């Protein structure tokens, strides 16, 4: 089982994204410790502008973990990365058009 701490705050969409990516890329049971930074002035000062921050059970932190390249490298170094899951995830992202994209007379529009 993987034990991870995520420094977060209520309504953090990047935190939700990060948790989902970790679950998809590890395919292992994860025990999450969610630390609400807004409840403590020291945590807020330290993590408030950096969330989400992910930490392993040794306290080694990952900032900007919602960026796939940084997250996959961090997981790989710990032996937790499911490389087939990463390949499947990157294949589905690379060729996909942006959501809501459409073309009119050869011009691409979003929305």
Tab-separated table of N, CA and C in Angstrom:
chain	number	residue	atom	x	y	z
A	1	UNK	N	0.841	-1.182	0.000
A	1	UNK	CA	0.000	0.000	0.000
A	1	UNK	C	0.883	1.241	0.000
A	2	UNK	N	0.471	2.212	-0.792
A	2	UNK	CA	1.179	3.490	-0.867
A	2	UNK	C	0.547	4.449	0.140
A	3	UNK	N	1.380	5.104	0.925
A	3	UNK	CA	0.893	6.102	1.884
A	3	UNK	C	1.355	7.473	1.418
A	4	UNK	N	0.380	8.347	1.159
A	4	UNK	CA	0.683	9.684	0.654
A	4	UNK	C	-0.045	10.746	1.453
A	5	UNK	N	0.610	11.880	1.574
A	5	UNK	CA	0.003	13.059	2.185
A	5	UNK	C	-0.191	14.085	1.086
A	6	UNK	N	-1.363	14.692	1.069
A	6	UNK	CA	-1.599	15.781	0.124
A	6	UNK	C	-2.001	17.010	0.933
A	7	UNK	N	-1.243	18.072	0.717
A	7	UNK	CA	-1.558	19.354	1.345
A	7	UNK	C	-2.531	20.046	0.417
A	8	UNK	N	-3.702	20.357	0.944
A	8	UNK	CA	-4.830	20.764	0.125
A	8	UNK	C	-5.667	21.811	0.846
A	9	UNK	N	-6.700	22.246	0.176
A	9	UNK	CA	-7.713	23.094	0.793
A	9	UNK	C	-9.041	22.816	0.106
A	10	UNK	N	-10.101	23.160	0.764
A	10	UNK	CA	-11.433	22.873	0.250
A	10	UNK	C	-11.632	23.516	-1.123
A	11	UNK	N	-12.159	22.735	-2.049
A	11	UNK	CA	-12.468	23.236	-3.378
A	11	UNK	C	-11.284	23.311	-4.317
A	12	UNK	N	-10.177	22.687	-3.979
A	12	UNK	CA	-8.972	22.726	-4.817
A	12	UNK	C	-9.118	21.725	-5.964
A	13	UNK	N	-9.420	22.221	-7.154
A	13	UNK	CA	-9.601	21.322	-8.302
A	13	UNK	C	-8.289	20.681	-8.738
A	14	UNK	N	-7.164	21.369	-8.560
A	14	UNK	CA	-5.871	20.771	-8.891
A	14	UNK	C	-5.563	19.600	-7.960
A	15	UNK	N	-5.990	19.712	-6.710
A	15	UNK	CA	-5.790	18.627	-5.742
A	15	UNK	C	-6.596	17.395	-6.158
A	16	UNK	N	-7.838	17.621	-6.560
A	16	UNK	CA	-8.682	16.512	-7.031
A	16	UNK	C	-8.071	15.856	-8.264
A	17	UNK	N	-7.562	16.689	-9.184
A	17	UNK	CA	-6.907	16.180	-10.381
A	17	UNK	C	-5.699	15.327	-10.026
A	18	UNK	N	-4.900	15.831	-9.097
A	18	UNK	CA	-3.695	15.120	-8.690
A	18	UNK	C	-4.033	13.763	-8.083
A	19	UNK	N	-5.006	13.720	-7.201
A	19	UNK	CA	-5.408	12.442	-6.597
A	19	UNK	C	-5.870	11.452	-7.667
A	20	UNK	N	-6.637	11.923	-8.633
A	20	UNK	CA	-7.124	11.042	-9.701
A	20	UNK	C	-5.965	10.539	-10.561
A	21	UNK	N	-5.009	11.409	-10.854
A	21	UNK	CA	-3.855	10.994	-11.657
A	21	UNK	C	-3.010	9.966	-10.912
A	22	UNK	N	-2.800	10.183	-9.624
A	22	UNK	CA	-2.013	9.218	-8.840
A	22	UNK	C	-2.699	7.855	-8.860
A	23	UNK	N	-4.005	7.844	-8.647
A	23	UNK	CA	-4.746	6.582	-8.648
A	23	UNK	C	-4.644	5.885	-10.008
A	24	UNK	N	-4.720	6.658	-11.089
A	24	UNK	CA	-4.659	6.076	-12.426
A	24	UNK	C	-3.260	5.574	-12.778
A	25	UNK	N	-2.247	6.241	-12.277
A	25	UNK	CA	-0.874	5.902	-12.654
A	25	UNK	C	-0.221	4.853	-11.769
A	26	UNK	N	-0.778	4.591	-10.613
A	26	UNK	CA	-0.159	3.622	-9.717
A	26	UNK	C	-0.871	2.282	-9.745
A	27	UNK	N	-2.173	2.297	-9.855
A	27	UNK	CA	-2.970	1.067	-9.851
A	27	UNK	C	-2.698	0.227	-8.607
A	28	UNK	N	-2.389	0.912	-7.511
A	28	UNK	CA	-2.149	0.261	-6.225
A	28	UNK	C	-3.051	0.925	-5.199
A	29	UNK	N	-3.351	0.225	-4.108
A	29	UNK	CA	-4.125	0.870	-3.048
A	29	UNK	C	-3.335	2.042	-2.464
A	30	UNK	N	-4.037	3.132	-2.214
A	30	UNK	CA	-3.401	4.332	-1.677
A	30	UNK	C	-4.098	4.712	-0.377
A	31	UNK	N	-3.305	4.963	0.635
A	31	UNK	CA	-3.821	5.504	1.887
A	31	UNK	C	-3.494	6.995	1.880
A	32	UNK	N	-4.538	7.823	1.815
A	32	UNK	CA	-4.364	9.270	1.726
A	32	UNK	C	-4.474	9.916	3.099
A	33	UNK	N	-3.586	10.829	3.374
A	33	UNK	CA	-3.710	11.738	4.502
A	33	UNK	C	-3.886	13.121	3.880
A	34	UNK	N	-5.064	13.682	4.023
A	34	UNK	CA	-5.353	15.000	3.460
A	34	UNK	C	-5.191	16.041	4.558
A	35	UNK	N	-4.254	16.956	4.330
A	35	UNK	CA	-3.965	17.993	5.316
A	35	UNK	C	-4.555	19.307	4.806
A	36	UNK	N	-5.531	19.814	5.545
A	36	UNK	CA	-6.189	21.074	5.205
A	36	UNK	C	-5.296	22.224	5.682
A	37	UNK	N	-4.715	22.956	4.735
A	37	UNK	CA	-3.749	23.991	5.099
A	37	UNK	C	-4.407	25.242	5.667
A	38	UNK	N	-5.670	25.468	5.357
A	38	UNK	CA	-6.316	26.698	5.827
A	38	UNK	C	-6.659	26.660	7.312
A	39	UNK	N	-6.555	25.483	7.935
A	39	UNK	CA	-6.868	25.357	9.358
A	39	UNK	C	-5.703	25.724	10.270
A	40	UNK	N	-4.524	25.974	9.699
A	40	UNK	CA	-3.332	26.215	10.504
A	40	UNK	C	-2.512	27.324	9.844
A	41	UNK	N	-2.220	28.384	10.600
A	41	UNK	CA	-1.501	29.527	10.035
A	41	UNK	C	-0.125	29.150	9.493
A	42	UNK	N	0.587	28.265	10.183
A	42	UNK	CA	1.920	27.863	9.728
A	42	UNK	C	1.826	27.072	8.423
A	43	UNK	N	0.857	26.164	8.343
A	43	UNK	CA	0.671	25.401	7.106
A	43	UNK	C	0.235	26.310	5.960
A	44	UNK	N	-0.627	27.249	6.279
A	44	UNK	CA	-1.096	28.180	5.265
A	44	UNK	C	0.061	29.010	4.721
A	45	UNK	N	0.935	29.456	5.606
A	45	UNK	CA	2.094	30.240	5.176
A	45	UNK	C	3.038	29.391	4.327
A	46	UNK	N	3.199	28.135	4.682
A	46	UNK	CA	4.134	27.268	3.984
A	46	UNK	C	3.577	26.710	2.673
A	47	UNK	N	2.301	26.322	2.672
A	47	UNK	CA	1.739	25.612	1.518
A	47	UNK	C	0.663	26.386	0.767
A	48	UNK	N	0.191	27.472	1.318
A	48	UNK	CA	-0.973	28.169	0.769
A	48	UNK	C	-0.923	28.462	-0.713
A	49	UNK	N	0.226	28.901	-1.205
A	49	UNK	CA	0.341	29.244	-2.622
A	49	UNK	C	0.955	28.120	-3.443
A	50	UNK	N	1.287	26.996	-2.803
A	50	UNK	CA	1.946	25.897	-3.521
A	50	UNK	C	1.050	24.689	-3.727
A	51	UNK	N	-0.132	24.663	-3.126
A	51	UNK	CA	-0.957	23.464	-3.217
A	51	UNK	C	-1.355	23.214	-4.665
A	52	UNK	N	-1.488	21.952	-5.018
A	52	UNK	CA	-1.322	20.782	-4.187
A	52	UNK	C	0.143	20.379	-4.047
A	53	UNK	N	0.490	19.973	-2.854
A	53	UNK	CA	1.818	19.414	-2.596
A	53	UNK	C	1.604	17.991	-2.119
A	54	UNK	N	2.318	17.077	-2.737
A	54	UNK	CA	2.225	15.660	-2.423
A	54	UNK	C	3.475	15.261	-1.661
A	55	UNK	N	3.334	14.431	-0.629
A	55	UNK	CA	4.493	13.955	0.129
A	55	UNK	C	4.380	12.452	0.333
A	56	UNK	N	5.529	11.771	0.212
A	56	UNK	CA	5.542	10.332	0.469
A	56	UNK	C	5.701	10.090	1.967
A	57	UNK	N	5.754	8.824	2.373
A	57	UNK	CA	5.815	8.516	3.802
A	57	UNK	C	7.164	8.866	4.431
A	58	UNK	N	8.154	9.241	3.611
A	58	UNK	CA	9.441	9.720	4.127
A	58	UNK	C	9.478	11.243	4.205
A	59	UNK	N	8.389	11.891	3.778
A	59	UNK	CA	8.302	13.342	3.826
A	59	UNK	C	8.867	14.051	2.606
A	60	UNK	N	9.244	13.295	1.579
A	60	UNK	CA	9.763	13.908	0.357
A	60	UNK	C	8.592	14.448	-0.447
A	61	UNK	N	8.665	15.744	-0.756
A	61	UNK	CA	7.535	16.440	-1.355
A	61	UNK	C	7.666	16.597	-2.866
A	62	UNK	N	6.511	16.737	-3.487
A	62	UNK	CA	6.413	17.026	-4.910
A	62	UNK	C	5.495	18.230	-5.075
A	63	UNK	N	6.041	19.305	-5.629
A	63	UNK	CA	5.233	20.467	-5.984
A	63	UNK	C	4.858	20.360	-7.456
A	64	UNK	N	3.787	20.987	-7.836
A	64	UNK	CA	3.296	20.967	-9.223
A	64	UNK	C	3.096	19.537	-9.713
A	65	UNK	N	2.633	18.679	-8.822
A	65	UNK	CA	2.406	17.278	-9.160
A	65	UNK	C	1.273	17.060	-10.131
A	66	UNK	N	0.441	18.082	-10.324
A	66	UNK	CA	-0.645	17.950	-11.287
A	66	UNK	C	-0.109	17.948	-12.717
A	67	UNK	N	1.181	18.295	-12.897
A	67	UNK	CA	1.817	18.221	-14.206
A	67	UNK	C	2.291	16.786	-14.408
A	68	UNK	N	1.780	16.157	-15.431
A	68	UNK	CA	1.945	14.717	-15.644
A	68	UNK	C	3.414	14.287	-15.668
A	69	UNK	N	4.266	15.043	-16.328
A	69	UNK	CA	5.678	14.661	-16.422
A	69	UNK	C	6.342	14.640	-15.044
A	70	UNK	N	6.066	15.649	-14.232
A	70	UNK	CA	6.657	15.710	-12.886
A	70	UNK	C	6.120	14.568	-12.018
A	71	UNK	N	4.819	14.340	-12.084
A	71	UNK	CA	4.214	13.293	-11.272
A	71	UNK	C	4.717	11.914	-11.667
A	72	UNK	N	4.747	11.626	-12.950
A	72	UNK	CA	5.174	10.293	-13.380
A	72	UNK	C	6.635	10.043	-13.014
A	73	UNK	N	7.483	11.059	-13.117
A	73	UNK	CA	8.888	10.908	-12.725
A	73	UNK	C	9.005	10.629	-11.227
A	74	UNK	N	8.241	11.351	-10.418
A	74	UNK	CA	8.253	11.192	-8.954
A	74	UNK	C	7.786	9.787	-8.571
A	75	UNK	N	6.721	9.318	-9.213
A	75	UNK	CA	6.208	7.972	-8.928
A	75	UNK	C	7.195	6.901	-9.392
A	76	UNK	N	7.819	7.124	-10.538
A	76	UNK	CA	8.787	6.166	-11.075
A	76	UNK	C	9.957	5.974	-10.111
A	77	UNK	N	10.469	7.067	-9.584
A	77	UNK	CA	11.609	7.003	-8.668
A	77	UNK	C	11.293	6.202	-7.407
A	78	UNK	N	10.027	6.062	-7.077
A	78	UNK	CA	9.618	5.313	-5.893
A	78	UNK	C	9.164	3.893	-6.235
A	79	UNK	N	9.195	3.550	-7.504
A	79	UNK	CA	8.784	2.220	-7.934
A	79	UNK	C	7.282	2.035	-7.973
A	80	UNK	N	6.530	3.118	-8.041
A	80	UNK	CA	5.071	3.045	-7.992
A	80	UNK	C	4.402	3.254	-9.344
A	81	UNK	N	5.149	3.674	-10.345
A	81	UNK	CA	4.550	4.031	-11.630
A	81	UNK	C	4.177	2.787	-12.422
A	82	UNK	N	2.942	2.742	-12.866
A	82	UNK	CA	2.477	1.718	-13.797
A	82	UNK	C	2.703	2.309	-15.193
A	83	UNK	N	3.771	1.866	-15.850
A	83	UNK	CA	4.165	2.467	-17.127
A	83	UNK	C	3.132	2.249	-18.221
A	84	UNK	N	2.424	1.135	-18.180
A	84	UNK	CA	1.362	0.895	-19.164
A	84	UNK	C	0.226	1.901	-18.972
A	85	UNK	N	-0.074	2.217	-17.735
A	85	UNK	CA	-1.110	3.207	-17.454
A	85	UNK	C	-0.678	4.588	-17.934
A	86	UNK	N	0.595	4.918	-17.746
A	86	UNK	CA	1.112	6.201	-18.226
A	86	UNK	C	1.025	6.274	-19.741
A	87	UNK	N	1.417	5.198	-20.410
A	87	UNK	CA	1.366	5.178	-21.875
A	87	UNK	C	-0.071	5.334	-22.365
A	88	UNK	N	-0.993	4.634	-21.737
A	88	UNK	CA	-2.401	4.737	-22.130
A	88	UNK	C	-2.930	6.150	-21.901
A	89	UNK	N	-2.522	6.746	-20.800
A	89	UNK	CA	-2.987	8.092	-20.476
A	89	UNK	C	-2.408	9.108	-21.450
A	90	UNK	N	-1.126	9.012	-21.764
A	90	UNK	CA	-0.519	9.982	-22.678
A	90	UNK	C	-1.008	9.781	-24.109
A	91	UNK	N	-1.273	8.541	-24.516
A	91	UNK	CA	-1.817	8.298	-25.852
A	91	UNK	C	-3.189	8.928	-26.004
A	92	UNK	N	-3.995	8.853	-24.962
A	92	UNK	CA	-5.350	9.402	-25.047
A	92	UNK	C	-5.352	10.917	-24.999
A	93	UNK	N	-4.317	11.522	-24.408
A	93	UNK	CA	-4.260	12.975	-24.276
A	93	UNK	C	-3.639	13.627	-25.509
A	94	UNK	N	-2.588	13.035	-26.075
A	94	UNK	CA	-1.827	13.672	-27.141
A	94	UNK	C	-2.634	13.939	-28.404
A	95	UNK	N	-3.390	12.974	-28.868
A	95	UNK	CA	-4.095	13.149	-30.128
A	95	UNK	C	-5.487	13.720	-29.994
A	96	UNK	N	-5.929	13.922	-28.796
A	96	UNK	CA	-7.304	14.370	-28.587
A	96	UNK	C	-7.428	15.873	-28.827
A	97	UNK	N	-8.471	16.279	-29.554
A	97	UNK	CA	-8.692	17.710	-29.722
A	97	UNK	C	-9.182	18.308	-28.409
A	98	UNK	N	-9.002	19.601	-28.227
A	98	UNK	CA	-9.510	20.230	-27.004
A	98	UNK	C	-11.019	20.028	-26.889
A	99	UNK	N	-11.500	19.926	-25.674
A	99	UNK	CA	-12.940	19.744	-25.460
A	99	UNK	C	-13.681	20.956	-26.004
A	100	UNK	N	-14.747	20.676	-26.732
A	100	UNK	CA	-15.559	21.758	-27.272
A	100	UNK	C	-14.993	22.360	-28.548
A	101	UNK	N	-13.885	21.812	-29.066
A	101	UNK	CA	-13.276	22.357	-30.278
A	101	UNK	C	-14.091	21.960	-31.503
A	102	UNK	N	-14.185	22.887	-32.426
A	102	UNK	CA	-14.839	22.596	-33.687
A	102	UNK	C	-14.236	23.493	-34.771
A	103	UNK	N	-14.442	23.122	-36.020
A	103	UNK	CA	-13.904	23.893	-37.122
A	103	UNK	C	-15.018	24.428	-37.980
A	104	UNK	N	-14.827	25.645	-38.439
A	104	UNK	CA	-15.733	26.279	-39.397
A	104	UNK	C	-14.861	26.935	-40.459
A	105	UNK	N	-15.052	26.531	-41.683
A	105	UNK	CA	-14.262	27.067	-42.799
A	105	UNK	C	-12.764	26.985	-42.537
A	106	UNK	N	-12.317	25.873	-41.970
A	106	UNK	CA	-10.898	25.662	-41.744
A	106	UNK	C	-10.331	26.340	-40.521
A	107	UNK	N	-11.123	27.126	-39.805
A	107	UNK	CA	-10.642	27.788	-38.588
A	107	UNK	C	-11.125	27.018	-37.378
A	108	UNK	N	-10.260	26.911	-36.388
A	108	UNK	CA	-10.591	26.145	-35.185
A	108	UNK	C	-11.094	27.084	-34.102
A	109	UNK	N	-12.219	26.700	-33.480
A	109	UNK	CA	-12.834	27.472	-32.418
A	109	UNK	C	-12.986	26.587	-31.188
A	110	UNK	N	-12.875	27.179	-30.020
A	110	UNK	CA	-13.106	26.478	-28.760
A	110	UNK	C	-14.412	26.978	-28.177
A	111	UNK	N	-15.099	26.071	-27.483
A	111	UNK	CA	-16.285	26.521	-26.769
A	111	UNK	C	-17.553	25.922	-27.255
